Coordinates of C-alpha atoms in Angstrom, one line a residue:
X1 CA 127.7 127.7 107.0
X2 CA 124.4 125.7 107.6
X3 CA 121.3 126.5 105.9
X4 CA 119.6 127.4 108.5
X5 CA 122.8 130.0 109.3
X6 CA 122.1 131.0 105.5
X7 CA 118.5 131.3 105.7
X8 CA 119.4 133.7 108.4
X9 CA 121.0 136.3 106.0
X10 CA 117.9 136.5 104.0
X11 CA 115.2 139.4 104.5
X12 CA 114.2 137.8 107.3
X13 CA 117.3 138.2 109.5
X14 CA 116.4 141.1 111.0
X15 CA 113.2 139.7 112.8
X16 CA 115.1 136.7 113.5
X17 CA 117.7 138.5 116.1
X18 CA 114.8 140.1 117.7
X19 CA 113.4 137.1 119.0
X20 CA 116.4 135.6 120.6
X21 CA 117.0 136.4 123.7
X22 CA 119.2 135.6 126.9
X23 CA 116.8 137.3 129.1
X24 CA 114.6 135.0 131.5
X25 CA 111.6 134.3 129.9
X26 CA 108.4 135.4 130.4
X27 CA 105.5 133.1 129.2
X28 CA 105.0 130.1 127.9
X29 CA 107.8 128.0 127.2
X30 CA 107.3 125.4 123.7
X31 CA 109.5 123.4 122.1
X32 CA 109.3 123.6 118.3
X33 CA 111.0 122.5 114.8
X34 CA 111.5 125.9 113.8
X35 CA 111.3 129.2 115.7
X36 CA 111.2 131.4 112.7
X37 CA 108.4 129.4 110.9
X38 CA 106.6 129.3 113.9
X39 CA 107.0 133.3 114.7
X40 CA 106.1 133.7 111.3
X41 CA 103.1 131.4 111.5
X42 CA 101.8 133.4 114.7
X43 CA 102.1 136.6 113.4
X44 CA 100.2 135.6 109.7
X45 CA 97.2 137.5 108.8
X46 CA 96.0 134.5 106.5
X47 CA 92.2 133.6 107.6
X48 CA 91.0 130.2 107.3
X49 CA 88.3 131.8 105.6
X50 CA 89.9 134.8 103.9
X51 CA 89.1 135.1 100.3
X52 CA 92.9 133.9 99.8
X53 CA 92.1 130.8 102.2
X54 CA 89.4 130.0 99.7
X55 CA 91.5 130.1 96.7
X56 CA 93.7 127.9 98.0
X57 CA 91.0 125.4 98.8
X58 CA 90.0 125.5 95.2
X59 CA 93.0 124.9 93.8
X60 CA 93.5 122.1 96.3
X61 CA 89.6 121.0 95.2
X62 CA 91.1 120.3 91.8
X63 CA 94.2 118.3 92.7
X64 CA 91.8 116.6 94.9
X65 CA 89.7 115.5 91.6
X66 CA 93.1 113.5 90.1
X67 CA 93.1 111.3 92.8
X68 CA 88.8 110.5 92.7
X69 CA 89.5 108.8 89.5
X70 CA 92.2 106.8 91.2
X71 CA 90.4 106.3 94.0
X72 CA 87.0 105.1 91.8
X73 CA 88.9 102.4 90.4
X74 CA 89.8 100.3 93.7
X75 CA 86.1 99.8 94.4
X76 CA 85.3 99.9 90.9
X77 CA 87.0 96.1 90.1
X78 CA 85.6 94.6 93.3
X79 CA 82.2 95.9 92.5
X80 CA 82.1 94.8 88.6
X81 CA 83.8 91.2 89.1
X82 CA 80.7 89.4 90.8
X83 CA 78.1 91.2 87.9
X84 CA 76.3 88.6 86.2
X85 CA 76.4 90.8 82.7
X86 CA 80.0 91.8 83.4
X87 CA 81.3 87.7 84.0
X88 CA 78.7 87.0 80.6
X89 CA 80.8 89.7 78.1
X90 CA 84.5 88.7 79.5
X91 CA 84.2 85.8 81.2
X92 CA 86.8 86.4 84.0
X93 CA 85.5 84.5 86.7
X94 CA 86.4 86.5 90.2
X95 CA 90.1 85.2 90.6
X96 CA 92.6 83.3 89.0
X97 CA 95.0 85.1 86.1
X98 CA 92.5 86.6 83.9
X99 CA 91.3 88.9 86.8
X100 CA 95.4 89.3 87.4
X101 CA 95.9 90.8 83.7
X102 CA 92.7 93.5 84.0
X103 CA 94.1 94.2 87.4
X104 CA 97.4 94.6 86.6
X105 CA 97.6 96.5 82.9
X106 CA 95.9 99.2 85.0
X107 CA 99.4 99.2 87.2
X108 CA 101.5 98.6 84.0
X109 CA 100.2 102.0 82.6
X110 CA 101.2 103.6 86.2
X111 CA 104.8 102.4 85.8
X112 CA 105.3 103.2 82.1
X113 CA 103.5 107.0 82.6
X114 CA 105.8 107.6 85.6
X115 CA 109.0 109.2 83.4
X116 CA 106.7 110.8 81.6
X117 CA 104.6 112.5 83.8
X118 CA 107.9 113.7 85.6
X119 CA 109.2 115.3 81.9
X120 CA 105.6 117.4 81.3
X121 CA 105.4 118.3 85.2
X122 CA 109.8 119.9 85.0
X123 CA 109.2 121.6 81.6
X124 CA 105.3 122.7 81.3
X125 CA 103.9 122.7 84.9
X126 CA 101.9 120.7 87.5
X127 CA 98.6 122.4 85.9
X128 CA 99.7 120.9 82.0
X129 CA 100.4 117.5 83.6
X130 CA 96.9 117.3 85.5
X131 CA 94.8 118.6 82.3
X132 CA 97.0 116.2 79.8
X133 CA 96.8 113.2 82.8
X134 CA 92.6 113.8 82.4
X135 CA 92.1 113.6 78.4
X136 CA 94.3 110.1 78.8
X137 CA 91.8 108.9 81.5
X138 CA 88.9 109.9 79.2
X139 CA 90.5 108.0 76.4
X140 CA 91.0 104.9 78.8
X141 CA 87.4 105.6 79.9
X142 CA 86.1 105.4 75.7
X143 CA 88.0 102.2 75.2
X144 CA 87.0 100.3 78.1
X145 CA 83.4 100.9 77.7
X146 CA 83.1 100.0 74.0
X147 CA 85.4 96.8 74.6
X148 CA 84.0 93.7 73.2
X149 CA 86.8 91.3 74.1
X150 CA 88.8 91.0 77.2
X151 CA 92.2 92.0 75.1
X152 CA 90.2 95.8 74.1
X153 CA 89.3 95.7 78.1
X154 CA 92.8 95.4 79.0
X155 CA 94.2 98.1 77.0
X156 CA 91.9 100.5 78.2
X157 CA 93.0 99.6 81.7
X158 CA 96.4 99.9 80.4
X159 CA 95.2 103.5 79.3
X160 CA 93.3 104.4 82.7
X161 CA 96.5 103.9 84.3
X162 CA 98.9 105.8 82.3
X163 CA 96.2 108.8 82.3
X164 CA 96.0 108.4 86.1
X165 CA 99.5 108.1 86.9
X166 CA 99.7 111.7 84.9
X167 CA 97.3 113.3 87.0
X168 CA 98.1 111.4 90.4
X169 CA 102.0 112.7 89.8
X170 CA 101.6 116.2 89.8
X171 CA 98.7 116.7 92.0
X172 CA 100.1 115.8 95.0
X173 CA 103.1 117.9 94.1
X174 CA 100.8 120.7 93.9
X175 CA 99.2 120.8 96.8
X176 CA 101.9 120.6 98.8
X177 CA 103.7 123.2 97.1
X178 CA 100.6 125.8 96.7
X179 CA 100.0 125.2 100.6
X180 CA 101.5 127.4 103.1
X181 CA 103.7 125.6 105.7
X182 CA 101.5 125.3 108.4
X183 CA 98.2 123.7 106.7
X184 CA 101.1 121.6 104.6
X185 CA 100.0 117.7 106.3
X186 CA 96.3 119.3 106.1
X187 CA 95.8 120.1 103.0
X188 CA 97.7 117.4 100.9
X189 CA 96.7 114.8 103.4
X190 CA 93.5 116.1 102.4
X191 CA 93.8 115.7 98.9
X192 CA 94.4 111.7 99.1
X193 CA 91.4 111.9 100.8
X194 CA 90.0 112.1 97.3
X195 CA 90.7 108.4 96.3
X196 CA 87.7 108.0 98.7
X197 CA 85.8 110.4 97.1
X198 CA 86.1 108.0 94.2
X199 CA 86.1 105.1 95.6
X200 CA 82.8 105.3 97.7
X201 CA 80.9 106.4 94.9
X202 CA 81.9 103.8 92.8
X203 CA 81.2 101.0 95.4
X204 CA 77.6 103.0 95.7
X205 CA 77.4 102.8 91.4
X206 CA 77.8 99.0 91.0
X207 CA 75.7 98.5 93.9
X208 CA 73.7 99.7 92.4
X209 CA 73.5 98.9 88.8
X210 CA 73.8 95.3 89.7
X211 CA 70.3 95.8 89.5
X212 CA 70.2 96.5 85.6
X213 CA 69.8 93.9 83.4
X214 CA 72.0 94.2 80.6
X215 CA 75.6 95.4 79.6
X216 CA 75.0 98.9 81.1
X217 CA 75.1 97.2 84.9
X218 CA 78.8 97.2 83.9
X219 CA 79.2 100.3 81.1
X220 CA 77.5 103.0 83.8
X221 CA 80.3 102.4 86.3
X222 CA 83.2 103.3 84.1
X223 CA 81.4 106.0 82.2
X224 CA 81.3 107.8 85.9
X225 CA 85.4 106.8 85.9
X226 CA 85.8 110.5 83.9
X227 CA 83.3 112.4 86.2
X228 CA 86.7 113.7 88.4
X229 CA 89.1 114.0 84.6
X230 CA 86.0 116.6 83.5
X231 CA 86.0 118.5 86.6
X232 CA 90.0 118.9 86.3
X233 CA 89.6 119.5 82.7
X234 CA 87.4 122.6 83.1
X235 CA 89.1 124.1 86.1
X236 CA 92.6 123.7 86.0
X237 CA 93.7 126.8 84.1
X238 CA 91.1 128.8 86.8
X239 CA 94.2 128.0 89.5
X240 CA 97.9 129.2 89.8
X241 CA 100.4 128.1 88.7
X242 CA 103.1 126.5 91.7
X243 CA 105.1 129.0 93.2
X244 CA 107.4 126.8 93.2
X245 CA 108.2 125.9 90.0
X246 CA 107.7 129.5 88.8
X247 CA 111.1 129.9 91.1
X248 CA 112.5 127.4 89.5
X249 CA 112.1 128.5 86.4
X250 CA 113.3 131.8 86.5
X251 CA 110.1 133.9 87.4
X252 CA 110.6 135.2 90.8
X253 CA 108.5 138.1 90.9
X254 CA 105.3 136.1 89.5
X255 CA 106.3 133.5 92.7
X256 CA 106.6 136.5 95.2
X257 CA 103.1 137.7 94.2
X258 CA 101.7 134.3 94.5
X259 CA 103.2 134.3 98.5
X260 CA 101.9 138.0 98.5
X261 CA 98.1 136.9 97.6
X262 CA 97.7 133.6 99.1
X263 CA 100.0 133.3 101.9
X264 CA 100.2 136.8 102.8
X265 CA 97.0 137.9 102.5
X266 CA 98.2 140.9 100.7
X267 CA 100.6 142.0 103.0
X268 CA 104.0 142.3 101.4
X269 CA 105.6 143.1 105.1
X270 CA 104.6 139.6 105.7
X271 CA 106.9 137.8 108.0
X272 CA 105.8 134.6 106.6
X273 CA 106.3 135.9 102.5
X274 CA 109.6 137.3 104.2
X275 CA 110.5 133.6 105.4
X276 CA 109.4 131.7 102.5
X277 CA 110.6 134.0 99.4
X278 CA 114.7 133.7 101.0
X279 CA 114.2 129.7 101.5
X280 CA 113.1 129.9 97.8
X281 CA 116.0 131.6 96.5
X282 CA 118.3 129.9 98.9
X283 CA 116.9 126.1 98.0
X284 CA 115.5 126.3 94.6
X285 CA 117.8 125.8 91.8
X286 CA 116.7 127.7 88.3
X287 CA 119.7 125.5 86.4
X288 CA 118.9 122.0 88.6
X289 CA 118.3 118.5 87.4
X290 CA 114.3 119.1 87.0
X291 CA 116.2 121.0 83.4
X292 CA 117.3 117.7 82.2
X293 CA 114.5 115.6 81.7
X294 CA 116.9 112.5 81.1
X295 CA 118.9 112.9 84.2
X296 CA 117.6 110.5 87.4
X297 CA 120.9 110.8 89.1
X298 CA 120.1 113.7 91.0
X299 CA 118.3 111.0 93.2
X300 CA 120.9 108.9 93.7
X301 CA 124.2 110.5 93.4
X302 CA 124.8 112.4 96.8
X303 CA 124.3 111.0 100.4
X304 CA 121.1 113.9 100.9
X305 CA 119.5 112.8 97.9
X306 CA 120.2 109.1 98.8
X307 CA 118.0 109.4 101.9
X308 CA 115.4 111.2 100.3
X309 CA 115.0 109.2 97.7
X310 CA 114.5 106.2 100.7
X311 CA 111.8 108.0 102.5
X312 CA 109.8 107.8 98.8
X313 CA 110.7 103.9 98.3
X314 CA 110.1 102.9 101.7
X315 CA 106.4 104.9 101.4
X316 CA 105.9 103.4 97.8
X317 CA 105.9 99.9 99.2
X318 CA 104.1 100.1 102.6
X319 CA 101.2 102.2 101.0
X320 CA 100.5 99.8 98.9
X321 CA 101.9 96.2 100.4
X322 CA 100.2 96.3 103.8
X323 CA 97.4 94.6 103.3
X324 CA 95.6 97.1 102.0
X325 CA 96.2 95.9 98.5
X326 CA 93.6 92.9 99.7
X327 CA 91.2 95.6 98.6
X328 CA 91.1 94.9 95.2
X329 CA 89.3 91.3 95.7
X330 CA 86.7 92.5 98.8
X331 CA 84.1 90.3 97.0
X332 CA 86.6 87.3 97.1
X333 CA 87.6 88.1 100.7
X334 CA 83.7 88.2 101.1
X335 CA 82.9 85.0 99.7
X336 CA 85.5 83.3 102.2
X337 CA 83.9 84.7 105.2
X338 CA 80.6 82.9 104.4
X339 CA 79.0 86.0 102.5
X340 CA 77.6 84.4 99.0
X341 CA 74.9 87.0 98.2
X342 CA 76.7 89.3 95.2
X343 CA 73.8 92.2 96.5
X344 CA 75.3 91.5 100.1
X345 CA 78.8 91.5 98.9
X346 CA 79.0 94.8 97.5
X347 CA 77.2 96.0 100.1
X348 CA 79.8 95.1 102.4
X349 CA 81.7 96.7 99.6
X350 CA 80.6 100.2 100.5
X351 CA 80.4 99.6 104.1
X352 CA 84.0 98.9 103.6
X353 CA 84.6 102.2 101.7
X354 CA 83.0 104.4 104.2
X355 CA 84.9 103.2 107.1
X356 CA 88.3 103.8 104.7
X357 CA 86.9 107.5 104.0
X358 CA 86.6 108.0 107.9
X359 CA 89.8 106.8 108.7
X360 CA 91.5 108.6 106.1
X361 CA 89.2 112.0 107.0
X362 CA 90.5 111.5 110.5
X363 CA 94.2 110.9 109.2
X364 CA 93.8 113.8 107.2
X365 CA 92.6 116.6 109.9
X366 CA 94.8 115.3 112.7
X367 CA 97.7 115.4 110.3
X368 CA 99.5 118.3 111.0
X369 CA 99.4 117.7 114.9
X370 CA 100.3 114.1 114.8
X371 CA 104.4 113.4 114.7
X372 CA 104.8 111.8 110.7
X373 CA 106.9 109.3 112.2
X374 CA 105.5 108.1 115.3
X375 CA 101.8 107.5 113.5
X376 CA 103.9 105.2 110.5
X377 CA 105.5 103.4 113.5
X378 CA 103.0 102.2 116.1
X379 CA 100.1 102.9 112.8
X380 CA 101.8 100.0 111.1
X381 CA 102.2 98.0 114.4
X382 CA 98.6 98.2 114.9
X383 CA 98.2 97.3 111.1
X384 CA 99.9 93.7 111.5
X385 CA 98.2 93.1 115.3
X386 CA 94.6 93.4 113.1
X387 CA 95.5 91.2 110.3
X388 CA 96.7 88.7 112.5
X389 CA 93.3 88.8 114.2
X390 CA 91.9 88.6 111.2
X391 CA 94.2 85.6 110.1
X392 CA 93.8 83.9 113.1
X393 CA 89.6 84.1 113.0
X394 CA 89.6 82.4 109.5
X395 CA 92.2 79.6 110.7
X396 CA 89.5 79.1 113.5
X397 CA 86.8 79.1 110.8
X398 CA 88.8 76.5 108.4
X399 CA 89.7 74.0 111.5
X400 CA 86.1 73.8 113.1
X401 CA 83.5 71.5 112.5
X402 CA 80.4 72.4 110.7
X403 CA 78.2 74.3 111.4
X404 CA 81.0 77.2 111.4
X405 CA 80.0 79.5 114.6
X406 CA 78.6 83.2 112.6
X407 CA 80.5 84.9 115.7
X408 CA 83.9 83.5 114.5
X409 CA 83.2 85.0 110.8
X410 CA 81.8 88.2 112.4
X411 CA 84.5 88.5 113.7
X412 CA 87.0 87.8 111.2
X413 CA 84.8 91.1 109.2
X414 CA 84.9 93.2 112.5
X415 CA 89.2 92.9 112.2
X416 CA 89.8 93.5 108.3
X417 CA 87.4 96.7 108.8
X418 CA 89.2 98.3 111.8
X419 CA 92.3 97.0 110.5
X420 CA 91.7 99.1 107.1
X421 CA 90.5 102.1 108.9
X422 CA 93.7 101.9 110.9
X423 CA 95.7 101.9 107.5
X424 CA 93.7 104.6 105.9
X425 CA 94.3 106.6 109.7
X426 CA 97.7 106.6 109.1
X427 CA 98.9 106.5 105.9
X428 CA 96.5 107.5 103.3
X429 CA 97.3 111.0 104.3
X430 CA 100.8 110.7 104.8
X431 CA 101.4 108.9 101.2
X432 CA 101.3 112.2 99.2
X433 CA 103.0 114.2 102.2
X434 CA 106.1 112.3 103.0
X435 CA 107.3 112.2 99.4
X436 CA 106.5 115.9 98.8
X437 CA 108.4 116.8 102.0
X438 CA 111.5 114.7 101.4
X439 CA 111.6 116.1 97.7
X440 CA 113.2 119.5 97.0
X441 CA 111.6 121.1 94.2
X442 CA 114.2 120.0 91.7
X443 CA 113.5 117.1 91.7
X444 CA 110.1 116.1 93.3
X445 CA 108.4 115.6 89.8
X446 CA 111.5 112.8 89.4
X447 CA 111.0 111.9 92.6
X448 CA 107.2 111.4 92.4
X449 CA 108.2 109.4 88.9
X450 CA 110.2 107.0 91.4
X451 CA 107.0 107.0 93.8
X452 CA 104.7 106.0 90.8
X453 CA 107.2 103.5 89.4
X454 CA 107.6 101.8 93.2
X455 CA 103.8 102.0 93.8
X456 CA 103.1 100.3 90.5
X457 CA 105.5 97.7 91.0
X458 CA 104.3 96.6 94.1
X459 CA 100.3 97.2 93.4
X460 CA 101.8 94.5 90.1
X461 CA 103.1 92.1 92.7
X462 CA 99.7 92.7 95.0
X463 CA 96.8 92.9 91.6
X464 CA 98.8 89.7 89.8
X465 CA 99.4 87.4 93.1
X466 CA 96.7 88.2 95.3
X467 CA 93.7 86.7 93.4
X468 CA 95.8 83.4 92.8
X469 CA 97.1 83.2 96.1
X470 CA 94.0 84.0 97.5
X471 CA 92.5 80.9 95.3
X472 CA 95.6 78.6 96.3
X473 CA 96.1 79.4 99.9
X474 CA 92.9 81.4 101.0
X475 CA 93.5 83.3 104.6
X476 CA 97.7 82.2 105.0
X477 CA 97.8 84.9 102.2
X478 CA 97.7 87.6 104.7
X479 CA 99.8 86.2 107.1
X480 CA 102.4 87.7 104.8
X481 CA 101.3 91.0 105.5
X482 CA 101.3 90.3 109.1
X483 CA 105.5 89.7 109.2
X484 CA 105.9 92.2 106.5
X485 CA 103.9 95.1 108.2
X486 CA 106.2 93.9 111.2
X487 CA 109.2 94.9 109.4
X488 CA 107.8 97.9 107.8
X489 CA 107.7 99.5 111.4
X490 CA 111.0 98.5 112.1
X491 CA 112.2 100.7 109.5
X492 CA 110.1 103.7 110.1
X493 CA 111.5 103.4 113.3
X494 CA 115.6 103.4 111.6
X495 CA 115.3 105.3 108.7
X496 CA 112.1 107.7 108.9
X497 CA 112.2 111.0 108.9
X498 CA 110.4 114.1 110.5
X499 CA 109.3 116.3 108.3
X500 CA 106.5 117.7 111.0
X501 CA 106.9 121.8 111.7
X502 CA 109.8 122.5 109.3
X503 CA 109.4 124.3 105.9
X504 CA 110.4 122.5 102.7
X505 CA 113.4 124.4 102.2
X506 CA 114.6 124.2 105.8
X507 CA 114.5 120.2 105.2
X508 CA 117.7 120.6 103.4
X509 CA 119.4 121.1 106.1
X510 CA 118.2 118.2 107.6
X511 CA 118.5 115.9 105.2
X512 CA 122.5 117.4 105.1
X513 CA 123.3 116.4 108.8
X514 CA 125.0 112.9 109.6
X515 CA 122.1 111.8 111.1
X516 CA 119.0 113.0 109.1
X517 CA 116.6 110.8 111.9
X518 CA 118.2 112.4 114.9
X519 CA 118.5 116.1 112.6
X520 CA 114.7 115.7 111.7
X521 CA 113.7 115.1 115.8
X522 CA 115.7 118.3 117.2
X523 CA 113.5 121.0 118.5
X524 CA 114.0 124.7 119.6
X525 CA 112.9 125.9 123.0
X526 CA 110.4 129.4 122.4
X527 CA 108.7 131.7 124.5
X528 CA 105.5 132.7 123.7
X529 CA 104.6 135.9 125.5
X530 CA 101.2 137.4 127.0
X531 CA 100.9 139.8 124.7
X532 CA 101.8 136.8 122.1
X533 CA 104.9 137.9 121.1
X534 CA 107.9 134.8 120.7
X535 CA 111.2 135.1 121.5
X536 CA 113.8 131.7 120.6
X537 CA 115.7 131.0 123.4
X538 CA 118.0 128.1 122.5
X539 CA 117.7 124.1 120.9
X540 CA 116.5 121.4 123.0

């Protein structure tokens, strides 16, 4: 039996026979993932703006605080490197490897918090991980502004990134799993959104304490660093618990009530609660890997998992070796296109941040309309076609005589802006919802360790190369990210998988099928009546 045929003997089953029909329909005719979901979905009496709606935005509010303090440190590096008081107390310089070992500790503490994260999140909660993740990125915060030396500086990176990588884990998980299915791409999308509601203000802070004249031009910026841990700190025992992982761990009746407030609105005779509580019990183990906090083979060892455990990889790498890891050393990139002035610099700095927030904003709304896999395809496409712009511009530049034309550097800005806000379009959303939808609940804490660990080894490879290839090769660099992005596409195109209109649950079964690609594409035809009623009529 299937799980969708299983699904069908849940509480639901009734409702479902009612809506198929062989009777010509009357209506209008869609094609959908899931005819249940989307019944369900029509019929839900949850408000955007009912009181539960707002709940859930709150909650979602302080998931979206763990990923500002992520998102504050990729301007945060750029903006301190060119600071006269900052290059006077370390002595960096604004590439080379010194800059590679601050940038990379940072990553270091991602990759070694990873396992960890994954054993708080299975046994305590996602709440526990986000406010222990916090009081490690105050710590970080504490050591890195009393450093004297660049050794104290790079443990507290090292710190800052094991607290974020706490934090960063479970929130995403969160989200996703606090969200009812059809604000699912919305609302996590929206909470990666947050990294730019770190990352702008930090751009904004060193532009403007370059002005100060002493250490503090440098020791304000990371002070702000714990403005999002705070927030978290105070709020996160205010929110509820995941449903989710109440199921799993054995308390169904506090996970029912959760669906009854937030995604039924109250009503207990809730399709939608109806739908989602049997998925729960069908898909969520209570006795499951997520119970053995040393066991990683539940990733690996069946054919299912195998290809779950690809769609995290294959989003670990591309979100973070694009190109967009060229973010790190803006004021470097800067300084290549002709811009010397450090006040202009970082003021292209948050230029560049508020063209990443729009993207990503954009991303994030359209999400849940958008096919996943058809916006990584032709999204990454689009990604290598700018950078090669890009590329080619500063070839131009490097090959013509002096006086360099300002058109041809212009230029060259003009493509590494729209190419970022075509990377941030597509995948900044997508980076916390692909995992969390190719995860079952079991396992998306281990699976979200793997995500970290992959992330962190490439933002390594990107924060330890980039500024000394960017010193030894200047623009060929990111022709590199040209072929790659090429090839990235390529295997969206194989081996991605659509997650788009289906419930978590229901991606088991997709995930089973010999072809989870094909599986994942499949639709159902449904008719939507005047009175709004749907019936299913049969798969497309």
């Amino acid at each position: 039996m299937s799980f969708r045929d299983d699904i069908k003997a849940g509480p639901e089953a009734d409702h479902a026979e009612n809506i198929k029909s062989d009777d010509p329909p009357e209506g209008t005719t869609k094609g959908v993932h899931n005819a249940l979901l989307y019944e369900a979905v029509q019929e839900s009496q949850l408000g955007r703006w009912s009181p539960s709606a707002i709940r859930i935005y709150f909650a979602i509010f302080v998931a979206f605080c763990c990923a500002v303090a992520n998102g504050y440190d990729s301007s945060l590096l750029a903006g301190m490197l060119p600071m006269e008081y900052f290059q006077n107390a370390f002595h960096t310089g604004t590439s080379g490897p010194k800059v590679s070992l601050i940038a990379c500790l940072y990553t270091v503490g991602h990759i070694v918090g990873s396992p960890i994260g994954a054993v708080i999140s299975d046994k305590y909660g996602r709440r526990w991980t986000m406010f222990c993740g916090c009081w490690i990125v105050i710590l970080g915060m504490v050591i890195v502004v009393a450093s004297k030396s660049l050794a104290a500086f790079a443990v507290g990176r090292f710190v800052l990134g094991l607290g974020i990588t706490l934090s960063t884990l479970a929130a995403p998980a969160y989200a996703m799993e606090i969200s009812p299915p059809h604000w699912r791409g919305r609302a996590t999308g929206l909470y990666n959104c947050g990294w730019f509601g770190g990352s702008i203000p930090a751009a904004a802070v060193t532009f403007g304490c370059n002005y100060i004249k002493n250490d503090y031009s440098w020791r304000i910026p990371l002070i702000l660093q714990a403005c999002g841990a705070m927030v978290v700190i105070c709020s996160v025992f205010f929110i509820p618990e995941s449903p989710r992982f109440l199921m799993a761990n054995g308390k169904e009746q506090e996970a029912l009530d959760f669906l009854v407030k937030y995604h039924g609105g109250g009503d207990r005779n809730s399709k939608l609660v109806a739908l989602e509580y049997a998925e729960f019990k069908e898909g969520i183990s209570q006795t499951g890997s997520d119970k053995r906090w040393w066991d990683y083979r539940c990733l690996v060892k069946t054919r299912n998992a195998r290809w779950r455990s690809a769609q995290v990889i294959m989003m670990g790498v591309a979100g973070q070796y694009s190109g967009n890891g060229l973010a790190y050393f803006n004021t470097v990139i800067y300084q290549k296109l002709g811009i010397k002035a450090v006040t202009e610099q970082l003021g292209y700095n948050l230029l560049y941040a508020f063209i990443s927030a729009l993207g990503a904003l954009c991303g994030a709304i359209l999400s849940d309309r958008m096919p996943r896999r058809k916006v990584l395809v032709f999204g990454t496409l689009a990604c290598a076609g700018w950078l090669a712009i890009n590329a080619g511009l500063q070839s131009a530049m490097a090959t013509h005589a002096e006086p360099v034309p300002p058109a041809l550097s212009k230029g060259a800005l003009a493509a590494y802006l729209l190419f970022n806000f075509n990377f941030m379009f597509c995948y900044t959303p997508l980076q916390a919802v692909i995992p969390a939808e190719a995860l079952e609940t079991t396992i998306r804490a281990k699976g979200f360790a793997l995500l970290n660990i992959t992330t962190g080894a490439m933002g390594f490879l990107n924060q330890f190369c980039g500024p000394i290839a960017l010193g030894n090769i200047g623009y060929q660099y990111v022709y590199v990210f040209v072929a790659w992005d090429v090839v990235e596409a390529g295997l969206w195109y194989c081996f991605g998988v659509e997650g788009q209109g289906r419930t978590l649950e229901e991606l088991e079964w997709v995930y089973d099928q010999p072809n989870p690609v094909k599986a994942s594409l499949s639709k159902q035809r449904v008719v939507v009546g005047p009175e709004g009623g749907v019936r299913a009529m049969d798969d497309i």
